[in-house]
PDB file of C-alpha atoms and ligand atoms in Angstrom:
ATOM      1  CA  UNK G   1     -13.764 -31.789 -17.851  1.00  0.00           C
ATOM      2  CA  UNK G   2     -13.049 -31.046 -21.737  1.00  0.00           C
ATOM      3  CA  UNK G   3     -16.283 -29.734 -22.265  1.00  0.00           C
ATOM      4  CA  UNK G   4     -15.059 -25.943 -23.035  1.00  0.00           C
ATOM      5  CA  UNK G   5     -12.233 -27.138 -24.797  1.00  0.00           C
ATOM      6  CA  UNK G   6     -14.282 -29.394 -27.115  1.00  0.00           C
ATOM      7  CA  UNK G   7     -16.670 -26.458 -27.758  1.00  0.00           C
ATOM      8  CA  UNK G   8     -14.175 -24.410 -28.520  1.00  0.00           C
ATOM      9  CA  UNK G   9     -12.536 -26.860 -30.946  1.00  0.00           C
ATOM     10  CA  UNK G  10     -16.015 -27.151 -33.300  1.00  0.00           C
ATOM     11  CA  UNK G  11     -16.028 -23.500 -32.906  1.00  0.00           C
ATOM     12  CA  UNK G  12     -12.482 -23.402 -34.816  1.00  0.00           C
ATOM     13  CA  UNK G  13     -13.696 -26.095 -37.052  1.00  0.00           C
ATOM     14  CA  UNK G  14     -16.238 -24.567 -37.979  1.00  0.00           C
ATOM     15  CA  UNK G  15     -14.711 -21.388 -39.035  1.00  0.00           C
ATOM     16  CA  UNK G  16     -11.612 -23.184 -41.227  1.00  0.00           C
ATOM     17  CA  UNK G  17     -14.969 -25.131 -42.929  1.00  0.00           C
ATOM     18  CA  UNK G  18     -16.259 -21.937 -43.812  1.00  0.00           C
ATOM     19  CA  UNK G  19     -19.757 -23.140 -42.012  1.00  0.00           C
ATOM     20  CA  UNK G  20     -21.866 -20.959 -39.417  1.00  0.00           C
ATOM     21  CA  UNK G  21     -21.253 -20.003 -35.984  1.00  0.00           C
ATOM     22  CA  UNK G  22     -23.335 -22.723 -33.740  1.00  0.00           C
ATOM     23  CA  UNK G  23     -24.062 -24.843 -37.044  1.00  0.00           C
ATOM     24  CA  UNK G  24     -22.415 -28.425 -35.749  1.00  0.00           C
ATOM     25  CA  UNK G  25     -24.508 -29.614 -32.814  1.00  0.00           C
ATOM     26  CA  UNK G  26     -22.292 -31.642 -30.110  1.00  0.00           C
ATOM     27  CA  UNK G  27     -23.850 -34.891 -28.483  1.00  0.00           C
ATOM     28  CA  UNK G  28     -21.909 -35.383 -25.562  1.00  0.00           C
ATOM     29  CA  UNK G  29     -22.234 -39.405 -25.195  1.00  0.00           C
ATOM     30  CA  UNK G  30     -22.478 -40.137 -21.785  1.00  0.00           C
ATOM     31  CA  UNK G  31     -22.820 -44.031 -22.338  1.00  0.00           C
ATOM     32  CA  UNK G  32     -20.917 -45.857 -18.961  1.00  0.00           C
ATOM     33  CA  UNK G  33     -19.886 -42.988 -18.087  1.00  0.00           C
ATOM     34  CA  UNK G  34     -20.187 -42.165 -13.779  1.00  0.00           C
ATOM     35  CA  UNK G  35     -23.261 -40.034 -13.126  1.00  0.00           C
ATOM     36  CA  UNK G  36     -20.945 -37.216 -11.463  1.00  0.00           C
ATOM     37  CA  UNK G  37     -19.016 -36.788 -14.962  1.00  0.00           C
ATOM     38  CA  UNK G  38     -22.644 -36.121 -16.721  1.00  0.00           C
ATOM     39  CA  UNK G  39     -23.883 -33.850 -13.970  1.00  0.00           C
ATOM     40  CA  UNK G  40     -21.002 -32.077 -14.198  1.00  0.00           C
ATOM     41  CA  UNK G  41     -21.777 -31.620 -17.894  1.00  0.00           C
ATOM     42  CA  UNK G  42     -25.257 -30.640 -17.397  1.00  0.00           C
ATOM     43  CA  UNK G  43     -24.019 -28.086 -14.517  1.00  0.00           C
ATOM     44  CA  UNK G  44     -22.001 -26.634 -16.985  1.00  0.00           C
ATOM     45  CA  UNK G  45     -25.246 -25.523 -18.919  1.00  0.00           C
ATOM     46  CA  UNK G  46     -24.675 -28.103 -21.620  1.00  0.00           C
ATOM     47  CA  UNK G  47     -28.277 -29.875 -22.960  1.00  0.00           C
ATOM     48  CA  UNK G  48     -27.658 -32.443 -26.040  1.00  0.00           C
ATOM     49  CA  UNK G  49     -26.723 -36.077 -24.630  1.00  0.00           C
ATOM     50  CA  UNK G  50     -26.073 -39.690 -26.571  1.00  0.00           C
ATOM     51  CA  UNK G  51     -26.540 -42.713 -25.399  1.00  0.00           C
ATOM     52  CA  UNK G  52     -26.045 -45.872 -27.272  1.00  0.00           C
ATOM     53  CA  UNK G  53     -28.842 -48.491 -25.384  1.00  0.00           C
ATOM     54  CA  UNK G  54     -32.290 -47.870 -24.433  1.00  0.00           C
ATOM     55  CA  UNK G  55     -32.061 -49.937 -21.001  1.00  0.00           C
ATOM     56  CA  UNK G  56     -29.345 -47.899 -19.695  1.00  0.00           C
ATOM     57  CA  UNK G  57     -30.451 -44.538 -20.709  1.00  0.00           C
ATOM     58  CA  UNK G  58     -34.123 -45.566 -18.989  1.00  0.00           C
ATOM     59  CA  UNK G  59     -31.914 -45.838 -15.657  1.00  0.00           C
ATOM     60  CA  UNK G  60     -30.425 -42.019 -15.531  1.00  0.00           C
ATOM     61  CA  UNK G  61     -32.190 -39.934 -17.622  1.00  0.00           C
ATOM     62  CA  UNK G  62     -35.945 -39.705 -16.532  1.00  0.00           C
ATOM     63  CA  UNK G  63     -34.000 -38.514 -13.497  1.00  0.00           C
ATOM     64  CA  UNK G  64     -32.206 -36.046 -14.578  1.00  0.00           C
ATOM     65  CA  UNK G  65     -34.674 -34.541 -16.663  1.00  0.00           C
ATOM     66  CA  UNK G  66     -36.851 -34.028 -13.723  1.00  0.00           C
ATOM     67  CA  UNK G  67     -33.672 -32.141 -12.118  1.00  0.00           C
ATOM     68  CA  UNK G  68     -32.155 -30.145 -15.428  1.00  0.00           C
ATOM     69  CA  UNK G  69     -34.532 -27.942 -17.477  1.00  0.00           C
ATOM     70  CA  UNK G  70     -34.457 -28.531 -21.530  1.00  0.00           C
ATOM     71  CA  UNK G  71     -32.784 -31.780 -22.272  1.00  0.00           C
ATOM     72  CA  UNK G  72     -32.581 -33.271 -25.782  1.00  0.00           C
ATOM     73  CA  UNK G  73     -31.468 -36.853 -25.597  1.00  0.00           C
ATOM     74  CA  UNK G  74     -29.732 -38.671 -28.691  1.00  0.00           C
ATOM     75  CA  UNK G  75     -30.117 -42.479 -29.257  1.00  0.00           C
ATOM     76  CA  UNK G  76     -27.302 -43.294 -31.338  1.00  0.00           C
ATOM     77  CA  UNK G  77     -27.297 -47.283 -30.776  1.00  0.00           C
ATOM     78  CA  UNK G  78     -28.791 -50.018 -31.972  1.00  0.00           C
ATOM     79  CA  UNK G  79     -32.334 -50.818 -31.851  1.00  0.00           C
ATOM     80  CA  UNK G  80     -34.204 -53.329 -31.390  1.00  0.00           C
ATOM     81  CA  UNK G  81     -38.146 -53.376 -32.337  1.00  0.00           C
ATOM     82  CA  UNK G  82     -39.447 -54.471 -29.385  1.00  0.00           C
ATOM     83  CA  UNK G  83     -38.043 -51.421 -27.137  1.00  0.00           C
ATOM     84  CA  UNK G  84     -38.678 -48.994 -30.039  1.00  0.00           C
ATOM     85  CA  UNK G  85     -41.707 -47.626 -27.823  1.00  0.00           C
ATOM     86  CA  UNK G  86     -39.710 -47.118 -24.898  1.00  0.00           C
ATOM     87  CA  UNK G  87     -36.831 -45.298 -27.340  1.00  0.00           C
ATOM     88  CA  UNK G  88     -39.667 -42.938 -28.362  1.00  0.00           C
ATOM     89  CA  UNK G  89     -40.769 -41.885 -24.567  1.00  0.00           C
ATOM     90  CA  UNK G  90     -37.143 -41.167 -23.919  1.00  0.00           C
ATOM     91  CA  UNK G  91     -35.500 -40.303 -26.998  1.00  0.00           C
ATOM     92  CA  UNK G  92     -36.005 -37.046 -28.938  1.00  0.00           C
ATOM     93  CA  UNK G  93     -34.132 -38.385 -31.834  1.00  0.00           C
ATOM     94  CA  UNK G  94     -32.752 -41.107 -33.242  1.00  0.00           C
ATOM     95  CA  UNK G  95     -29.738 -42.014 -35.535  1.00  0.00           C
ATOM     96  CA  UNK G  96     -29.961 -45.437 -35.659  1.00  0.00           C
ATOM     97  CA  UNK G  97     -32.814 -46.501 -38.358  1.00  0.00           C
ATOM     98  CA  UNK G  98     -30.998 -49.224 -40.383  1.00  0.00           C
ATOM     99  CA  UNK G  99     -33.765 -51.831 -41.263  1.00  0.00           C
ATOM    100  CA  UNK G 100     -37.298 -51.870 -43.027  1.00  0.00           C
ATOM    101  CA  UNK G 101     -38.729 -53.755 -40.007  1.00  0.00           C
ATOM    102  CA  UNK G 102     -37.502 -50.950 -37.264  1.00  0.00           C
ATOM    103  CA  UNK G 103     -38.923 -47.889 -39.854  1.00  0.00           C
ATOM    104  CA  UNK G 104     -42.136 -49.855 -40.469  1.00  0.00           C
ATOM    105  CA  UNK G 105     -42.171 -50.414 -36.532  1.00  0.00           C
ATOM    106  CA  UNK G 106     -41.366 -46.697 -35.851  1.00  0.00           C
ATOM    107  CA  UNK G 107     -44.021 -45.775 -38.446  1.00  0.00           C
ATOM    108  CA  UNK G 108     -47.055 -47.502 -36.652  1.00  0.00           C
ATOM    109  CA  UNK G 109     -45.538 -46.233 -33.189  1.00  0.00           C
ATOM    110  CA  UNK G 110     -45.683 -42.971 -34.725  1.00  0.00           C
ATOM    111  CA  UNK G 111     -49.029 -42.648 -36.410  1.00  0.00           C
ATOM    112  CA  UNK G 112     -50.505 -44.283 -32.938  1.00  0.00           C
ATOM    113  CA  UNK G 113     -49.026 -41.228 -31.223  1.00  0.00           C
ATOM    114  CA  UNK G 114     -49.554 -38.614 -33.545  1.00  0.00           C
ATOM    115  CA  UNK G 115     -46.071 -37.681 -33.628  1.00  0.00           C
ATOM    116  CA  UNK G 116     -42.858 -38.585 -35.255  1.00  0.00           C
ATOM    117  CA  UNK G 117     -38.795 -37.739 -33.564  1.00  0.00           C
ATOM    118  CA  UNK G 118     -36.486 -36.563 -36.346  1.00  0.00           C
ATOM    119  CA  UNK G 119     -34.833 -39.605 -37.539  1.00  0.00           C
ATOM    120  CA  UNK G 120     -31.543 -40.622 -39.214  1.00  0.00           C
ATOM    121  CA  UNK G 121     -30.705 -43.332 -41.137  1.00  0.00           C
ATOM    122  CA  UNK G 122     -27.628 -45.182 -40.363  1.00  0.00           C
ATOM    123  CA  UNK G 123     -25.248 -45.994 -43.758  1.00  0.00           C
ATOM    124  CA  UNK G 124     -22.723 -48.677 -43.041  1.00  0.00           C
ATOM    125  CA  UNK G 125     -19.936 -47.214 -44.961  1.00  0.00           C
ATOM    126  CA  UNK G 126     -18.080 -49.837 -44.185  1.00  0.00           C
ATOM    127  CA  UNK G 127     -19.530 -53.070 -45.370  1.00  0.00           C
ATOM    128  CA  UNK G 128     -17.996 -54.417 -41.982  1.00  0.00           C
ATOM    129  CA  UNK G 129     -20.449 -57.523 -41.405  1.00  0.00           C
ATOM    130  CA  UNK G 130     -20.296 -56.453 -37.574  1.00  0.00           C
ATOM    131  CA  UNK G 131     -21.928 -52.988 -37.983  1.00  0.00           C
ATOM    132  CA  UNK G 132     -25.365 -51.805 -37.656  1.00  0.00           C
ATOM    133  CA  UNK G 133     -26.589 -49.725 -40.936  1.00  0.00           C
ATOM    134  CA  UNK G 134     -27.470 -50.155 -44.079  1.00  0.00           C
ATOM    135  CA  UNK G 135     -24.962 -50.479 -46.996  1.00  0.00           C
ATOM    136  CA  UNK G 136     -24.411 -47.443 -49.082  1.00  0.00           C
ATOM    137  CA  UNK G 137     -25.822 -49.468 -52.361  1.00  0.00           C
ATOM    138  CA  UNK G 138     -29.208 -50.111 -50.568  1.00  0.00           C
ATOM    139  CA  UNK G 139     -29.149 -46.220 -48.890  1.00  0.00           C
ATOM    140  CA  UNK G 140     -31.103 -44.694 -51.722  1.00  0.00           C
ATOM    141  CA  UNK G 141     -33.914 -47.326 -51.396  1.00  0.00           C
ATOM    142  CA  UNK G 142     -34.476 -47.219 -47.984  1.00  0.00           C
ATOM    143  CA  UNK G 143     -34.382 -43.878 -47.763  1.00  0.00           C
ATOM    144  CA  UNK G 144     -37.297 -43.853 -50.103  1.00  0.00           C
ATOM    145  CA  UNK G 145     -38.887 -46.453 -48.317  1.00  0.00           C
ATOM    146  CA  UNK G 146     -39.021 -44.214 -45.162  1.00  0.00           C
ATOM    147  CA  UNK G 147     -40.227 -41.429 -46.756  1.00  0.00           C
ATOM    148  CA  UNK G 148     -42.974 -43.499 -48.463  1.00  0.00           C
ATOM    149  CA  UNK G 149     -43.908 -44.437 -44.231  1.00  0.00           C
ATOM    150  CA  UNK G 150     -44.271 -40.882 -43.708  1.00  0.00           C
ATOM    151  CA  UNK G 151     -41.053 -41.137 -41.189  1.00  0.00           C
ATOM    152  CA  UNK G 152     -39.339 -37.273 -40.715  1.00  0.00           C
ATOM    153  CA  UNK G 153     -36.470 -38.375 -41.666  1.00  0.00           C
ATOM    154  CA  UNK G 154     -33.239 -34.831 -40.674  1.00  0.00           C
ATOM    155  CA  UNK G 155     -30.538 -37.240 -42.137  1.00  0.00           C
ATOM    156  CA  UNK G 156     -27.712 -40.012 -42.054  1.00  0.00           C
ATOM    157  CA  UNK G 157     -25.657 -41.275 -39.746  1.00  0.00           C
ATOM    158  CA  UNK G 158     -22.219 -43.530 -40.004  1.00  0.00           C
ATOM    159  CA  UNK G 159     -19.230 -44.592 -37.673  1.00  0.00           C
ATOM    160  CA  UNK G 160     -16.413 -45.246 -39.799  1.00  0.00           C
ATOM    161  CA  UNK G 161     -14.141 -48.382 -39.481  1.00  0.00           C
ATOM    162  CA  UNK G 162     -11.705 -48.042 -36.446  1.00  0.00           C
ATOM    163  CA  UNK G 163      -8.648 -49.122 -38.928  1.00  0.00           C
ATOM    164  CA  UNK G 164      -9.427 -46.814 -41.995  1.00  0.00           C
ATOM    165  CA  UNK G 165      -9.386 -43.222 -42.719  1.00  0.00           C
ATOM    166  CA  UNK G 166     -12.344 -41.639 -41.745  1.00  0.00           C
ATOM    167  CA  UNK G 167     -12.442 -38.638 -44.024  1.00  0.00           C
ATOM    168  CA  UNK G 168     -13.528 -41.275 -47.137  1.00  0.00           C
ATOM    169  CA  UNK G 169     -16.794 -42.216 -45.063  1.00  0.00           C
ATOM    170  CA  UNK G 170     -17.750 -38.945 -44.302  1.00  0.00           C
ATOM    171  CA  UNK G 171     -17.248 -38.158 -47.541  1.00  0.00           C
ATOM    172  CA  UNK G 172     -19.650 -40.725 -48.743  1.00  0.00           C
ATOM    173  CA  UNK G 173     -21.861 -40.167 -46.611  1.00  0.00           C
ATOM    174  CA  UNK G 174     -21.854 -36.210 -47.556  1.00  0.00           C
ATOM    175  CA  UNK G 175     -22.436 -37.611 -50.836  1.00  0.00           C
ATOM    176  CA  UNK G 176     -25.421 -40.413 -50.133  1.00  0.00           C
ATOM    177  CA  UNK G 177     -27.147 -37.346 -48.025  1.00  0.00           C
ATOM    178  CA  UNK G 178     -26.847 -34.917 -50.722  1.00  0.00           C
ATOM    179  CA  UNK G 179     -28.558 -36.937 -53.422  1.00  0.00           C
ATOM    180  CA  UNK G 180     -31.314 -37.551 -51.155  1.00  0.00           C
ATOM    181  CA  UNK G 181     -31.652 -34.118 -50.463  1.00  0.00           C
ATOM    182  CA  UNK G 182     -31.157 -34.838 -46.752  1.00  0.00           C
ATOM    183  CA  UNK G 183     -29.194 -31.584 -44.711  1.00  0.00           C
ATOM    184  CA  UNK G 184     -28.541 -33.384 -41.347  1.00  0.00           C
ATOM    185  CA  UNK G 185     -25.383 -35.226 -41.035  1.00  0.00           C
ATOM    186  CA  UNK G 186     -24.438 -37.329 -38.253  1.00  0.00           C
ATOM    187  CA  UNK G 187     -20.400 -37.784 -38.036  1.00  0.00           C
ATOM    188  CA  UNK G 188     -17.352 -37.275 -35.806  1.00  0.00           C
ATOM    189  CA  UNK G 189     -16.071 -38.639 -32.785  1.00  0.00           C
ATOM    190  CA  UNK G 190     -13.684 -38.136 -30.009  1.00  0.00           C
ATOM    191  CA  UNK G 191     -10.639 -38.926 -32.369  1.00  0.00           C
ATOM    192  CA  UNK G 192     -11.967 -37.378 -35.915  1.00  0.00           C
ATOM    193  CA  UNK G 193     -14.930 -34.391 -35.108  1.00  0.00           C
ATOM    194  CA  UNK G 194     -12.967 -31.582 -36.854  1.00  0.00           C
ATOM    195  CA  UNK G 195     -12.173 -33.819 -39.949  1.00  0.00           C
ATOM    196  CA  UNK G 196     -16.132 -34.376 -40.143  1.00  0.00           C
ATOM    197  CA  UNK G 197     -17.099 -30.839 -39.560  1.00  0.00           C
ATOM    198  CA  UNK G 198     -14.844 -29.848 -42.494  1.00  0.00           C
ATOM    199  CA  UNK G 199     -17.279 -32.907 -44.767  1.00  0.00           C
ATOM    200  CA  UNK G 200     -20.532 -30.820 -43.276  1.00  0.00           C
ATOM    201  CA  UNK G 201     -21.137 -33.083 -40.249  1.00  0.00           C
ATOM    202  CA  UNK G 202     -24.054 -31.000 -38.383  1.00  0.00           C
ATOM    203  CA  UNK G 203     -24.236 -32.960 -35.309  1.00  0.00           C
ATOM    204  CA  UNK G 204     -20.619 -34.667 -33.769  1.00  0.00           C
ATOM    205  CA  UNK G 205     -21.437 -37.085 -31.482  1.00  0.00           C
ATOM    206  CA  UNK G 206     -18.055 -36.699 -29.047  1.00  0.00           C
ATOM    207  CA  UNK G 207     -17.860 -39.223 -25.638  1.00  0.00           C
ATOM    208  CA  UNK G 208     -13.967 -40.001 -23.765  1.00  0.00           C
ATOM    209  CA  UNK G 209     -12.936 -36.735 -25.420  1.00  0.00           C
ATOM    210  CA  UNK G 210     -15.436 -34.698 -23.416  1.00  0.00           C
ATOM    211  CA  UNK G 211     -16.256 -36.670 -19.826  1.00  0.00           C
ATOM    212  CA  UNK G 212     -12.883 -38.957 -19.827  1.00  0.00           C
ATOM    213  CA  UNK G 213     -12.252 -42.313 -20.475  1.00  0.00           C
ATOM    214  CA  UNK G 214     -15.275 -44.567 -20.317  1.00  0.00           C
ATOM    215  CA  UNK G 215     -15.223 -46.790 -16.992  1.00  0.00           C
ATOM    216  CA  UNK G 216     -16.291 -50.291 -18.005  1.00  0.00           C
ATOM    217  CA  UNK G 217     -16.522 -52.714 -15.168  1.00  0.00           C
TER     218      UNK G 217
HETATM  219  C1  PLP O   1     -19.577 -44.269 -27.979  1.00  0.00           C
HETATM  220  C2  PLP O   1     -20.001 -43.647 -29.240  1.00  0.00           C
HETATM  221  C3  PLP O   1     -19.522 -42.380 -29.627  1.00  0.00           C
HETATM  222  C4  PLP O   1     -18.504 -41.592 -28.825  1.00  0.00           C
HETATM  223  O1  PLP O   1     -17.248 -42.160 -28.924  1.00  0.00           O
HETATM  224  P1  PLP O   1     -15.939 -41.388 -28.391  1.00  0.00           P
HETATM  225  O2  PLP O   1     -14.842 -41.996 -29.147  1.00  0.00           O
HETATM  226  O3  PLP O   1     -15.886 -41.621 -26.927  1.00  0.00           O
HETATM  227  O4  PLP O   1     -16.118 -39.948 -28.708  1.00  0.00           O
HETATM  228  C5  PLP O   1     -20.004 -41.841 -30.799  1.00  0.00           C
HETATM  229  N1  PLP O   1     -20.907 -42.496 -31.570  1.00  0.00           N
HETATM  230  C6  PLP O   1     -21.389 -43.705 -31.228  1.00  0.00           C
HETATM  231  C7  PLP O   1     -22.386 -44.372 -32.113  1.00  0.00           C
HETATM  232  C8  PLP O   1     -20.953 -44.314 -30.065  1.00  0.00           C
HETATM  233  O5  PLP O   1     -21.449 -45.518 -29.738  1.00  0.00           O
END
């Protein structure tokens, strides 16, 4: 399991960055991953899990919260309006708000339950036509457009384009946040996590690199 050694690797990034001790959350995506590899995780004390779709996170996690004590579950995959409600009874945050329909959806949801997660807005650095997120010319707007919903929005969220450097989108995105006068950055993966930490990512969202390669069948 690379748990420790991932820990210990934002621990050193960190310090290089010149950032606090214990400032860069990790999400340890667990997404296809065999339930053993996650429990083995969770036995391991560790508490802050990602998954990436709403139907298969409804199929482990209820579960294991009712066996592991103080769980904080990350949806950081697309969604779609009509299981938004379902997101919010099993998600405690989410870092995939990308379209006016899903915020104005989230913002009913929210004002019928009196509460509102801590949301981030996903910025498709990008432009790829495949990706979720908005582009970085609309960010600004639709930022303000989820404020004006009341939505608590912690900050943005991007996955870079598998064939370009990475460091220029977190960079941007650094940049997007910090005009909006948003702190929470969303950044880093398996391959790139210390490059983000060094652009001020506050939560790395790290999968193969911690439970192994992911076993798609
Ligand atoms: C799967 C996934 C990750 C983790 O990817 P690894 O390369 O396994 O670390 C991170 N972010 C998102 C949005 C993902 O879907």
């Amino acid at each position: 399991m690379g748990l420790q050694e991932i820990t210990d690797r934002i621990a050193k990034a960190e310090k290089e960055a010149g950032r606090e001790a214990g400032s860069v959350k990790l999400i340890a995506v667990s997404k296809v991953q065999p339930l053993e590899r996650v429990e083995a995780v969770l036995d391991a004390g560790h508490r802050i899990f990602g998954e990436n779709r709403v139907q298969e996170a409804a199929g482990k996690w209820p579960d294991f919260r009712a066996r592991y004590d103080g769980i904080e579950l990350h949806l950081i995959g697309p969604l779609q309006t009509n299981k938004a409600r379902q997101a919010l009874e099993l998600f405690d945050v989410i870092h995939s708000v990308d379209r006016p329909k899903l915020a104005k959806t989230l913002a009913r949801l929210a004002q019928e339950e009196g509460k509102c997660p801590p949301l981030f807005v996903q910025v498709n650095t990008g432009e790829e036509a495949q990706k979720a997120g908005v582009l970085p010319k609309e960010a600004d707007a639709f930022i303000a457009e989820c404020r004006d919903l009341d939505l608590s929005l912690e900050g943005l969220m991007c996955i870079p384009p598998v064939d370009e450097e990475p460091s220029l989108h977190f960079a941007l995105l650094a940049k997007i946040a910090e005009r909006n006068g948003l702190s929470g950055l969303s950044m880093g993966m398996s391959s790139d996590f210390e490059r983000a930490i060094s652009l001020g990512a506050t939560h790395v969202r790290v999968g193969s690199a911690i439970f192994g390669e992911r076993q798609y069948d």
